[in-house]
Coordinates of C-alpha atoms in Angstrom, one line a residue:
M1 CA -21.3 18.3 26.1
T2 CA -19.3 15.4 24.5
E3 CA -21.6 12.6 23.4
K4 CA -21.1 9.2 24.9
I5 CA -21.6 6.0 22.8
S6 CA -21.6 2.4 23.9
L7 CA -18.9 0.0 22.9
A8 CA -21.3 -2.1 20.9
T9 CA -22.4 1.0 18.9
A10 CA -18.7 1.8 18.3
R11 CA -18.2 -1.7 17.0
R12 CA -21.1 -1.4 14.6
I13 CA -19.9 2.0 13.4
A14 CA -16.4 0.7 12.8
L15 CA -17.6 -2.4 10.9
A16 CA -19.9 -0.4 8.7
A17 CA -17.1 2.1 8.0
Q18 CA -14.9 -0.8 6.8
G19 CA -17.6 -2.2 4.5
F20 CA -18.8 -5.1 6.6
G21 CA -22.4 -3.7 6.6
D22 CA -22.6 -3.8 2.8
P23 CA -24.4 -6.9 1.3
R24 CA -22.1 -9.2 -0.6
P25 CA -22.6 -9.3 -4.3
T26 CA -24.8 -12.0 -5.7
G27 CA -23.7 -11.7 -9.3
A28 CA -20.4 -11.0 -11.1
I29 CA -17.9 -9.0 -9.1
T30 CA -16.6 -6.1 -11.1
R31 CA -14.4 -3.0 -10.8
R32 CA -17.4 -1.2 -9.4
H33 CA -17.3 -3.5 -6.3
L34 CA -13.5 -3.0 -6.0
K35 CA -14.0 0.8 -6.0
R36 CA -16.7 0.5 -3.4
V37 CA -14.4 -1.4 -1.0
L38 CA -11.6 1.1 -1.7
D39 CA -13.9 3.9 -1.0
R40 CA -14.4 2.3 2.5
T41 CA -10.8 1.2 3.3
G42 CA -8.7 3.8 1.4
L43 CA -5.8 1.3 1.0
F44 CA -4.8 -2.4 0.9
Q45 CA -1.6 -3.2 2.9
I46 CA 0.9 -5.3 1.0
D47 CA 2.8 -8.2 2.6
S48 CA 4.9 -10.9 0.9
V49 CA 3.9 -13.9 3.1
S50 CA 1.9 -16.3 1.0
A51 CA 0.9 -18.9 3.6
I52 CA -2.7 -18.6 2.3
V53 CA -2.7 -15.8 -0.2
R54 CA -0.7 -12.5 -0.2
A55 CA -2.3 -10.0 2.2
H56 CA -3.5 -7.4 -0.3
Y57 CA -5.8 -9.9 -1.9
M58 CA -7.7 -10.6 1.3
P59 CA -9.6 -7.4 2.2
L60 CA -11.6 -7.7 -1.0
Y61 CA -12.4 -11.4 -0.2
S62 CA -13.3 -10.6 3.4
R63 CA -15.9 -8.0 2.2
L64 CA -17.1 -9.3 -1.1
G65 CA -16.7 -13.1 -0.8
P66 CA -15.0 -15.1 -3.6
Y67 CA -13.9 -12.8 -6.3
P68 CA -11.6 -13.3 -9.3
M69 CA -8.1 -12.3 -8.1
A70 CA -7.5 -11.1 -11.7
L71 CA -9.8 -8.2 -10.8
L72 CA -7.1 -6.8 -8.4
D73 CA -4.3 -7.8 -10.7
D74 CA -5.8 -5.9 -13.6
A75 CA -6.3 -2.8 -11.4
M76 CA -2.5 -2.8 -10.9
Q77 CA -1.7 -3.2 -14.7
P78 CA -0.5 -0.2 -16.7
K79 CA -3.4 -0.1 -19.2
K80 CA -6.2 -0.6 -16.6
R81 CA -4.6 1.0 -13.6
M82 CA -6.7 2.0 -10.7
L83 CA -4.0 1.7 -8.0
F84 CA -0.4 2.6 -7.3
E85 CA 2.0 1.4 -4.7
Y86 CA 3.5 3.6 -2.0
W87 CA 4.3 3.9 1.7
A88 CA 1.0 4.6 3.5
H89 CA 0.3 2.2 6.4
E90 CA 3.4 0.4 5.5
A91 CA 3.7 -0.6 1.8
S92 CA 0.2 -0.3 0.4
L93 CA -1.9 -0.2 -2.7
L94 CA -3.7 3.1 -2.9
P95 CA -6.3 4.6 -5.3
L96 CA -4.7 6.8 -8.0
E97 CA -6.4 9.8 -6.6
T98 CA -4.3 9.5 -3.4
F99 CA -1.1 10.1 -5.3
P100 CA -1.1 13.9 -5.0
L101 CA -1.7 13.5 -1.3
M102 CA 1.5 11.5 -0.8
R103 CA 3.8 13.9 -2.6
W104 CA 4.7 15.7 0.6
R105 CA 6.1 12.4 1.9
M106 CA 8.1 12.0 -1.2
E107 CA 9.4 15.5 -1.1
Q108 CA 10.4 15.1 2.6
A109 CA 11.9 11.6 2.0
D110 CA 15.1 12.3 3.9
T111 CA 13.2 13.1 7.1
E112 CA 10.2 10.8 6.6
M113 CA 11.8 7.5 5.6
Y114 CA 13.3 4.9 7.9
S115 CA 16.5 6.1 9.5
G116 CA 18.7 3.4 8.0
L117 CA 17.4 4.1 4.5
A118 CA 17.8 7.9 5.1
K119 CA 21.4 7.3 6.2
F120 CA 22.0 5.3 3.0
G121 CA 20.6 8.1 0.9
R122 CA 22.9 10.7 2.5
E123 CA 26.0 8.5 2.1
H124 CA 25.4 7.0 -1.3
R125 CA 23.8 9.7 -3.4
G126 CA 26.1 9.0 -6.4
H127 CA 25.2 5.4 -6.5
I128 CA 21.5 6.3 -6.2
E129 CA 21.8 8.5 -9.2
E130 CA 23.4 5.7 -11.2
I131 CA 20.5 3.4 -10.4
Y132 CA 18.1 6.1 -11.3
R133 CA 19.7 6.4 -14.7
E134 CA 19.4 2.6 -15.2
V135 CA 15.6 3.0 -14.6
V136 CA 15.4 5.9 -17.0
D137 CA 17.2 3.8 -19.7
R138 CA 15.9 0.3 -19.0
G139 CA 12.7 0.6 -17.1
P140 CA 10.5 -1.3 -16.2
I141 CA 13.3 -3.1 -14.4
A142 CA 13.7 -5.1 -11.2
A143 CA 16.4 -4.6 -8.7
S144 CA 17.6 -8.2 -9.4
D145 CA 18.2 -7.2 -13.1
I146 CA 21.2 -5.1 -12.0
E147 CA 24.4 -7.0 -11.7
G148 CA 25.5 -7.5 -8.1
A149 CA 22.0 -6.7 -6.8
K150 CA 21.3 -10.0 -5.1
G151 CA 21.2 -9.6 -1.3
S152 CA 20.7 -12.1 1.6
G153 CA 17.0 -11.5 2.2
G154 CA 15.1 -9.0 4.4
W155 CA 15.8 -5.3 4.3
W156 CA 18.8 -5.8 6.6
G157 CA 20.2 -8.1 3.9
W158 CA 19.5 -5.8 0.9
S159 CA 22.2 -5.2 -1.5
R160 CA 23.5 -1.7 -2.2
E161 CA 21.5 -1.7 -5.4
K162 CA 18.3 -2.7 -3.7
H163 CA 18.8 0.1 -1.1
A164 CA 19.1 2.5 -3.9
F165 CA 15.9 1.3 -5.6
E166 CA 14.0 1.6 -2.3
W167 CA 15.4 5.1 -1.6
L168 CA 14.2 6.2 -5.0
F169 CA 10.8 4.5 -4.5
W170 CA 10.3 6.3 -1.2
A171 CA 11.3 9.6 -2.7
G172 CA 8.8 9.1 -5.5
R173 CA 11.3 9.3 -8.3
I174 CA 10.5 5.7 -9.3
T175 CA 7.4 3.7 -8.8
T176 CA 6.0 0.1 -9.3
H177 CA 5.2 -0.5 -13.0
S178 CA 4.1 -4.1 -12.4
R179 CA 5.3 -7.2 -10.7
R180 CA 7.2 -10.3 -11.8
G181 CA 5.9 -12.9 -9.3
F182 CA 6.1 -10.7 -6.2
E183 CA 9.2 -8.8 -7.3
R184 CA 8.6 -5.2 -8.2
L185 CA 9.4 -3.9 -11.7
Y186 CA 10.3 -0.2 -11.3
D187 CA 9.8 2.6 -13.8
L188 CA 9.4 6.4 -13.7
P189 CA 6.1 7.6 -12.3
E190 CA 5.5 9.8 -15.4
R191 CA 5.6 6.6 -17.5
V192 CA 3.4 4.6 -15.2
L193 CA 0.7 6.9 -13.9
P194 CA -2.0 8.5 -16.0
A195 CA -0.9 12.0 -17.0
E196 CA -4.0 13.5 -15.4
I197 CA -2.9 12.0 -12.1
F198 CA 0.8 12.6 -12.3
N199 CA 0.4 16.2 -13.4
R200 CA -1.9 17.2 -10.6
P201 CA -0.1 19.7 -8.4
A202 CA 1.0 18.5 -5.0
L203 CA -1.0 19.9 -2.1
P204 CA 0.7 21.9 0.6
A205 CA 1.7 19.4 3.3
A206 CA -0.9 20.7 5.8
D207 CA -3.7 20.3 3.2
A208 CA -2.5 16.8 2.3
H209 CA -2.4 15.8 6.0
R210 CA -5.9 17.1 6.4
E211 CA -7.1 15.1 3.4
L212 CA -5.4 11.9 4.6
L213 CA -7.1 12.4 8.0
R214 CA -10.4 12.7 6.2
I215 CA -9.8 9.3 4.5
S216 CA -8.7 7.8 7.8
A217 CA -11.7 9.1 9.7
R218 CA -14.1 7.8 7.1
A219 CA -12.4 4.4 7.1
H220 CA -12.6 4.2 10.9
G221 CA -16.0 5.6 11.6
V222 CA -15.0 6.3 15.2
A223 CA -11.4 6.4 16.5
T224 CA -9.0 8.0 18.8
A225 CA -6.4 10.5 17.5
I226 CA -3.7 7.9 17.7
C227 CA -5.6 5.5 15.4
L228 CA -6.5 8.3 13.0
R229 CA -2.9 9.2 12.8
D230 CA -1.7 5.6 12.4
Y231 CA -3.7 4.8 9.3
F232 CA -1.3 6.7 7.1
R233 CA 1.6 6.8 9.6
L234 CA 1.3 10.5 10.2
S235 CA 3.6 12.0 12.9
P236 CA 2.3 14.1 15.8
A237 CA 3.8 17.1 14.0
N238 CA 1.8 16.2 10.8
M239 CA -1.4 16.1 12.9
K240 CA -0.9 19.4 14.7
G241 CA -4.1 21.5 14.4
R242 CA -5.6 19.2 11.7
L243 CA -8.1 17.4 13.9
E244 CA -9.2 20.6 15.5
E245 CA -9.9 22.0 12.0
L246 CA -12.0 19.0 11.1
V247 CA -14.0 19.3 14.3
E248 CA -14.5 23.0 13.6
M249 CA -15.7 22.2 10.1
G250 CA -18.2 19.7 11.6
E251 CA -16.6 16.7 9.8
L252 CA -15.6 15.1 13.1
V253 CA -17.6 15.0 16.3
P254 CA -15.8 14.5 19.7
V255 CA -17.3 11.5 21.5
R256 CA -16.6 9.3 24.5
V257 CA -16.7 5.6 23.9
E258 CA -17.6 3.3 26.7
G259 CA -14.4 1.7 28.2
W260 CA -12.0 3.9 26.2
N261 CA -9.7 6.1 28.2
R262 CA -8.9 8.5 25.3
Q263 CA -11.0 11.1 23.5
A264 CA -12.6 9.6 20.4
F265 CA -13.8 11.3 17.2
L266 CA -16.9 10.2 15.2
H267 CA -17.0 10.8 11.5
A268 CA -20.0 13.0 10.8
G269 CA -21.1 10.8 7.9
A270 CA -20.6 7.5 9.7
R271 CA -23.4 4.9 9.5
V272 CA -24.8 3.6 12.8
P273 CA -26.4 0.3 11.9
R274 CA -28.8 -1.2 14.4
R275 CA -27.4 -4.7 13.7
L276 CA -24.7 -6.3 11.5
R277 CA -24.5 -9.9 10.3
A278 CA -20.9 -10.0 9.0
R279 CA -19.0 -13.3 8.5
A280 CA -15.4 -13.1 7.4
L281 CA -11.9 -14.4 7.8
L282 CA -9.5 -11.4 8.1
A283 CA -5.9 -11.1 7.0
P284 CA -3.4 -10.2 9.7
F285 CA -3.0 -6.9 7.8
D286 CA -6.7 -6.1 7.3
P287 CA -7.4 -2.4 8.1
L288 CA -10.0 -3.5 10.6
V289 CA -7.3 -5.1 12.8
F290 CA -3.8 -3.9 11.7
E291 CA -3.7 -1.4 14.6
R292 CA -3.6 -4.0 17.4
S293 CA -4.5 -1.7 20.3
R294 CA -7.7 -0.7 18.4
A295 CA -8.6 -4.3 17.8
E296 CA -8.3 -4.9 21.5
Q297 CA -10.3 -1.8 22.5
L298 CA -13.1 -2.6 20.0
F299 CA -13.4 -6.3 20.1
D300 CA -11.5 -7.3 23.3
F301 CA -9.3 -9.3 20.9
R302 CA -5.6 -9.3 21.7
Y303 CA -3.8 -10.1 18.4
R304 CA -0.2 -10.5 17.5
I305 CA 1.3 -12.0 14.4
E306 CA 3.7 -14.8 15.3
I307 CA 5.6 -15.3 11.9
Y308 CA 8.9 -14.3 13.5
T309 CA 8.3 -16.1 16.8
P310 CA 10.1 -19.4 17.1
A311 CA 7.7 -22.3 16.5
D312 CA 8.0 -23.7 20.0
K313 CA 7.1 -20.3 21.5
R314 CA 4.0 -19.5 19.3
Q315 CA 0.7 -19.3 21.2
Y316 CA -1.6 -19.7 18.2
G317 CA 0.4 -20.5 15.1
Y318 CA 2.4 -19.1 12.1
Y319 CA -0.3 -17.4 10.1
V320 CA -3.4 -16.8 12.1
L321 CA -6.6 -15.2 10.8
P322 CA -9.2 -13.6 13.0
F323 CA -12.8 -14.8 12.4
L324 CA -15.5 -12.1 12.4
L325 CA -19.0 -13.3 13.0
G326 CA -21.9 -10.9 13.5
E327 CA -20.4 -7.9 15.3
R328 CA -17.6 -9.7 17.2
I329 CA -14.3 -11.4 16.5
V330 CA -15.2 -14.9 17.8
A331 CA -12.3 -17.1 16.9
R332 CA -8.8 -17.3 15.3
V333 CA -7.5 -20.0 13.0
D334 CA -4.0 -21.0 11.9
L335 CA -4.3 -21.7 8.1
K336 CA -2.0 -22.9 5.3
A337 CA -2.8 -23.3 1.6
D338 CA -0.9 -26.4 0.6
R339 CA -1.1 -25.8 -3.1
P340 CA 1.0 -28.9 -4.2
A341 CA -1.4 -31.1 -2.3
R342 CA -4.4 -28.9 -3.1
V343 CA -5.4 -28.8 0.5
L344 CA -6.4 -26.0 2.9
R345 CA -4.8 -27.0 6.1
V346 CA -6.4 -26.0 9.4
Q347 CA -3.5 -26.3 11.7
A348 CA -5.3 -25.0 14.8
A349 CA -8.4 -23.1 15.8
Y350 CA -9.3 -21.3 18.9
S351 CA -12.5 -19.7 20.1
E352 CA -12.8 -16.4 22.0
P353 CA -14.9 -16.0 25.2
C354 CA -17.6 -14.3 23.2
A355 CA -17.9 -17.1 20.7
P356 CA -21.5 -18.3 20.3
P357 CA -22.4 -22.1 20.0
E358 CA -22.6 -21.9 16.2
T359 CA -19.0 -20.7 15.8
A360 CA -17.5 -24.0 14.6
A361 CA -20.3 -24.5 12.0
E362 CA -20.1 -20.9 10.7
L363 CA -16.3 -21.0 10.5
H364 CA -16.4 -24.3 8.6
E365 CA -18.7 -22.7 6.0
E366 CA -16.3 -19.8 5.6
L367 CA -13.4 -22.3 5.3
K368 CA -15.2 -24.2 2.5
Q369 CA -15.7 -20.9 0.7
M370 CA -12.0 -20.0 1.0
R371 CA -11.0 -23.5 -0.2
D372 CA -13.1 -23.0 -3.4
W373 CA -11.8 -19.4 -3.9
L374 CA -8.2 -20.6 -3.7
G375 CA -8.9 -23.5 -6.1
L376 CA -8.1 -26.2 -3.6
E377 CA -9.8 -29.5 -3.4
R378 CA -10.3 -30.4 0.3
I379 CA -9.9 -29.2 3.9
E380 CA -7.8 -31.1 6.4
V381 CA -8.2 -30.2 10.1
T382 CA -5.7 -30.9 12.8
P383 CA -7.8 -31.0 16.0
A384 CA -5.5 -28.5 17.8
G385 CA -6.9 -25.7 19.9
D386 CA -10.3 -25.8 21.7
L387 CA -12.2 -25.3 18.4
G388 CA -10.1 -27.8 16.4
P389 CA -11.9 -31.0 17.4
A390 CA -15.4 -29.5 16.5
L391 CA -14.1 -28.4 13.1
A392 CA -12.5 -31.8 12.5
A393 CA -15.8 -33.5 13.4
I394 CA -17.8 -31.3 11.0
E395 CA -15.3 -31.9 8.2
T396 CA -15.2 -35.7 8.6
G397 CA -18.8 -36.1 9.6

């Protein structure tokens, strides 16, 4: 018989799987702590928006507390590299050991990549080879270093040169060497990655899909097939037969979760804490919430990012962070790091129906910690949203 677990238990399993059951370090935060978080999450999604701090810096902060951002920067540098960039759940930072697991996607680039980029690849192969030779001769190099490469912004406004760089990146023929600001500097993977990693043979696609599902299952703790597939953007065809194999091997256990209308799978090694006392602000692209339907199923938290919504039509704000307290997401807060003024601006704050009475005080403590981590001097609260006045009173009181 399929085991049934309560929704509260599923939440604790999911939070523990993502590292929110681990105690925050009390001393210096090191590469060992970074590795521990990566072992939990499997990836950090990259996003260019810097309203507070770019998204890939946030998962470490949410799980470890204030850490030196140089720790993550160093992990992306050639001589200290722990991470590489590739398309996983969107553009992501991944542990080096994952590189061989992504080669099937590189090798199947024409069918795996976005249709517009695939079409460009079919129609402009000669130009792509010209750009590849530029990287061979001049790498590390940015797309903007090529004459005529300036586009109008957004992928739809990419220049022909930028399209070529992105096609080569997806196909694995070039990779990120480092960044200049946020701009990628590209080079050949054999010149960027440790030889021991680059020279590992690619796994057959079915084996790679199975390994990626293992990482996904460990990172979820408990999840539906759709969520397990979404973590690395696997297709239904990629998944065919793989879950059944992991169930047969005893690595996944079919379960029913209270209130879910789909079959779920429990990772056999998942921790089931009796209680969790997490407190964290989450990036919109944190692995705990980046699959929006899962966030709604687990936390009864409907979440949409409103960056591209016209200001007058936004419900909560431009860059809104969920606030995790205990085992629930209890609030959301629209934040902006105003670096010229050295101010963390709280533009609005809203509680969820499950928010306990201490939500404003706990959120204020987390905001003070974020202020200090970002090197800002003060917090300014606009009393917007039902939680805004309480935060403003705490800050001024």
